[in-house]
Amino acid sequence: FNGELPLEVDLHIEKLIKDHAHLSSGEILHIQLSFFRDILDKAIVNDMSKFYVIHGIGKGRLKAEIHEILANTKEVKSFNNDYYAKFGFGATEIVLR
């Protein structure tokens, strides 16, 4: 991202790369998590207080991996996957310290 970090980060693979049809689900997950870690690091460095990561619903693997990263990141004050009118249950709110 150039300049300002977005308040909402969409991790759906079609939002991250153009040609993804040939990728395995494992490769897609790796790309999504790598992108997420980069955004989380930038949010921490830039003292963002809160942002949303859109992971979708699916089988829940991406959400589980993201929640694992958040649970082990000391700069994360809280995170939750409540229902949001805009995202349903397909997003997690992340609050940083």
PDB file of C-alpha atoms in Angstrom:
ATOM      1  CA  PHE A   1       0.000   0.000   0.000  1.00  0.00           C
ATOM      2  CA  ASN A   2       1.185   3.481  -0.802  1.00  0.00           C
ATOM      3  CA  GLY A   3       0.471   6.238   1.647  1.00  0.00           C
ATOM      4  CA  GLU A   4      -2.402   5.736   4.028  1.00  0.00           C
ATOM      5  CA  LEU A   5      -3.346   2.285   5.231  1.00  0.00           C
ATOM      6  CA  PRO A   6      -6.963   1.353   4.575  1.00  0.00           C
ATOM      7  CA  LEU A   7      -9.379   0.831   7.461  1.00  0.00           C
ATOM      8  CA  GLU A   8     -10.618  -2.318   5.699  1.00  0.00           C
ATOM      9  CA  VAL A   9      -8.301  -4.903   4.173  1.00  0.00           C
ATOM     10  CA  ASP A  10      -9.903  -7.480   1.872  1.00  0.00           C
ATOM     11  CA  LEU A  11      -7.972 -10.761   1.743  1.00  0.00           C
ATOM     12  CA  HIS A  12     -10.084 -12.437  -0.937  1.00  0.00           C
ATOM     13  CA  ILE A  13      -7.488 -13.758  -3.372  1.00  0.00           C
ATOM     14  CA  GLU A  14      -9.056 -12.037  -6.397  1.00  0.00           C
ATOM     15  CA  LYS A  15      -8.431  -8.702  -4.630  1.00  0.00           C
ATOM     16  CA  LEU A  16      -4.747  -9.524  -4.071  1.00  0.00           C
ATOM     17  CA  ILE A  17      -3.541 -11.001  -7.375  1.00  0.00           C
ATOM     18  CA  LYS A  18      -4.897 -11.133 -10.909  1.00  0.00           C
ATOM     19  CA  ASP A  19      -4.091 -14.669 -12.006  1.00  0.00           C
ATOM     20  CA  HIS A  20      -4.935 -17.096  -9.229  1.00  0.00           C
ATOM     21  CA  ALA A  21      -6.779 -19.890 -11.066  1.00  0.00           C
ATOM     22  CA  HIS A  22      -3.668 -22.115 -11.207  1.00  0.00           C
ATOM     23  CA  LEU A  23      -2.902 -21.834  -7.480  1.00  0.00           C
ATOM     24  CA  SER A  24      -3.625 -24.541  -4.926  1.00  0.00           C
ATOM     25  CA  SER A  25      -5.630 -23.691  -1.803  1.00  0.00           C
ATOM     26  CA  GLY A  26      -2.379 -23.908   0.200  1.00  0.00           C
ATOM     27  CA  GLU A  27      -0.652 -21.424  -2.090  1.00  0.00           C
ATOM     28  CA  ILE A  28      -3.630 -19.074  -1.888  1.00  0.00           C
ATOM     29  CA  LEU A  29      -3.630 -19.279   1.915  1.00  0.00           C
ATOM     30  CA  HIS A  30       0.121 -18.528   1.976  1.00  0.00           C
ATOM     31  CA  ILE A  31      -0.361 -15.407  -0.182  1.00  0.00           C
ATOM     32  CA  GLN A  32      -3.284 -14.214   1.944  1.00  0.00           C
ATOM     33  CA  LEU A  33      -1.406 -14.715   5.234  1.00  0.00           C
ATOM     34  CA  SER A  34       1.747 -13.075   3.898  1.00  0.00           C
ATOM     35  CA  PHE A  35      -0.308 -10.064   2.813  1.00  0.00           C
ATOM     36  CA  PHE A  36      -2.063  -9.980   6.196  1.00  0.00           C
ATOM     37  CA  ARG A  37       1.220 -10.090   8.155  1.00  0.00           C
ATOM     38  CA  ASP A  38       2.552  -7.220   6.043  1.00  0.00           C
ATOM     39  CA  ILE A  39      -0.565  -5.112   6.687  1.00  0.00           C
ATOM     40  CA  LEU A  40      -0.519  -5.922  10.418  1.00  0.00           C
ATOM     41  CA  ASP A  41       3.150  -4.888  10.648  1.00  0.00           C
ATOM     42  CA  LYS A  42       2.423  -1.631   8.801  1.00  0.00           C
ATOM     43  CA  ALA A  43      -0.606  -0.915  11.006  1.00  0.00           C
ATOM     44  CA  ILE A  44       1.540  -1.400  14.135  1.00  0.00           C
ATOM     45  CA  VAL A  45       4.399   0.777  12.832  1.00  0.00           C
ATOM     46  CA  ASN A  46       1.943   3.512  11.796  1.00  0.00           C
ATOM     47  CA  ASP A  47       0.134   3.484  15.166  1.00  0.00           C
ATOM     48  CA  MET A  48      -3.262   2.619  13.730  1.00  0.00           C
ATOM     49  CA  SER A  49      -5.781   2.120  16.508  1.00  0.00           C
ATOM     50  CA  LYS A  50      -8.210  -0.148  14.682  1.00  0.00           C
ATOM     51  CA  PHE A  51      -8.841  -1.817  11.331  1.00  0.00           C
ATOM     52  CA  TYR A  52     -10.884  -4.619   9.814  1.00  0.00           C
ATOM     53  CA  VAL A  53      -9.586  -7.596   7.903  1.00  0.00           C
ATOM     54  CA  ILE A  54     -12.084  -9.181   5.516  1.00  0.00           C
ATOM     55  CA  HIS A  55     -11.434 -12.912   5.346  1.00  0.00           C
ATOM     56  CA  GLY A  56     -14.817 -14.192   4.223  1.00  0.00           C
ATOM     57  CA  ILE A  57     -16.552 -17.194   5.726  1.00  0.00           C
ATOM     58  CA  GLY A  58     -15.620 -20.274   3.694  1.00  0.00           C
ATOM     59  CA  LYS A  59     -14.240 -23.157   5.738  1.00  0.00           C
ATOM     60  CA  GLY A  60     -12.748 -20.792   8.322  1.00  0.00           C
ATOM     61  CA  ARG A  61      -9.107 -21.729   7.775  1.00  0.00           C
ATOM     62  CA  LEU A  62      -7.946 -18.209   6.875  1.00  0.00           C
ATOM     63  CA  LYS A  63      -9.852 -16.719   9.817  1.00  0.00           C
ATOM     64  CA  ALA A  64      -8.365 -19.313  12.197  1.00  0.00           C
ATOM     65  CA  GLU A  65      -4.825 -18.594  10.983  1.00  0.00           C
ATOM     66  CA  ILE A  66      -5.366 -14.830  11.285  1.00  0.00           C
ATOM     67  CA  HIS A  67      -6.761 -15.210  14.805  1.00  0.00           C
ATOM     68  CA  GLU A  68      -3.737 -17.334  15.754  1.00  0.00           C
ATOM     69  CA  ILE A  69      -1.371 -14.595  14.526  1.00  0.00           C
ATOM     70  CA  LEU A  70      -3.352 -11.920  16.379  1.00  0.00           C
ATOM     71  CA  ALA A  71      -3.411 -13.929  19.616  1.00  0.00           C
ATOM     72  CA  ASN A  72       0.400 -14.105  19.480  1.00  0.00           C
ATOM     73  CA  THR A  73       1.049 -10.448  18.604  1.00  0.00           C
ATOM     74  CA  LYS A  74       1.689  -8.336  21.704  1.00  0.00           C
ATOM     75  CA  GLU A  75       0.670  -5.094  19.966  1.00  0.00           C
ATOM     76  CA  VAL A  76      -2.855  -6.432  19.467  1.00  0.00           C
ATOM     77  CA  LYS A  77      -5.156  -5.235  22.253  1.00  0.00           C
ATOM     78  CA  SER A  78      -8.196  -7.199  21.069  1.00  0.00           C
ATOM     79  CA  PHE A  79      -9.851  -8.767  18.050  1.00  0.00           C
ATOM     80  CA  ASN A  80     -13.296 -10.108  17.429  1.00  0.00           C
ATOM     81  CA  ASN A  81     -15.370 -11.682  14.709  1.00  0.00           C
ATOM     82  CA  ASP A  82     -18.766 -10.288  15.704  1.00  0.00           C
ATOM     83  CA  TYR A  83     -21.507  -9.744  13.151  1.00  0.00           C
ATOM     84  CA  TYR A  84     -21.055  -6.468  11.245  1.00  0.00           C
ATOM     85  CA  ALA A  85     -23.803  -5.154   8.989  1.00  0.00           C
ATOM     86  CA  LYS A  86     -21.267  -4.465   6.246  1.00  0.00           C
ATOM     87  CA  PHE A  87     -19.395  -7.801   6.389  1.00  0.00           C
ATOM     88  CA  GLY A  88     -21.647 -10.303   8.164  1.00  0.00           C
ATOM     89  CA  PHE A  89     -19.327 -12.716   9.985  1.00  0.00           C
ATOM     90  CA  GLY A  90     -16.720 -12.474   7.216  1.00  0.00           C
ATOM     91  CA  ALA A  91     -14.478  -9.909   8.908  1.00  0.00           C
ATOM     92  CA  THR A  92     -12.483  -9.467  12.094  1.00  0.00           C
ATOM     93  CA  GLU A  93     -12.094  -6.166  13.909  1.00  0.00           C
ATOM     94  CA  ILE A  94      -8.535  -5.645  15.154  1.00  0.00           C
ATOM     95  CA  VAL A  95      -7.755  -3.142  17.902  1.00  0.00           C
ATOM     96  CA  LEU A  96      -4.102  -2.280  18.495  1.00  0.00           C
ATOM     97  CA  ARG A  97      -2.486  -1.016  21.703  1.00  0.00           C
TER      98      ARG A  97
END
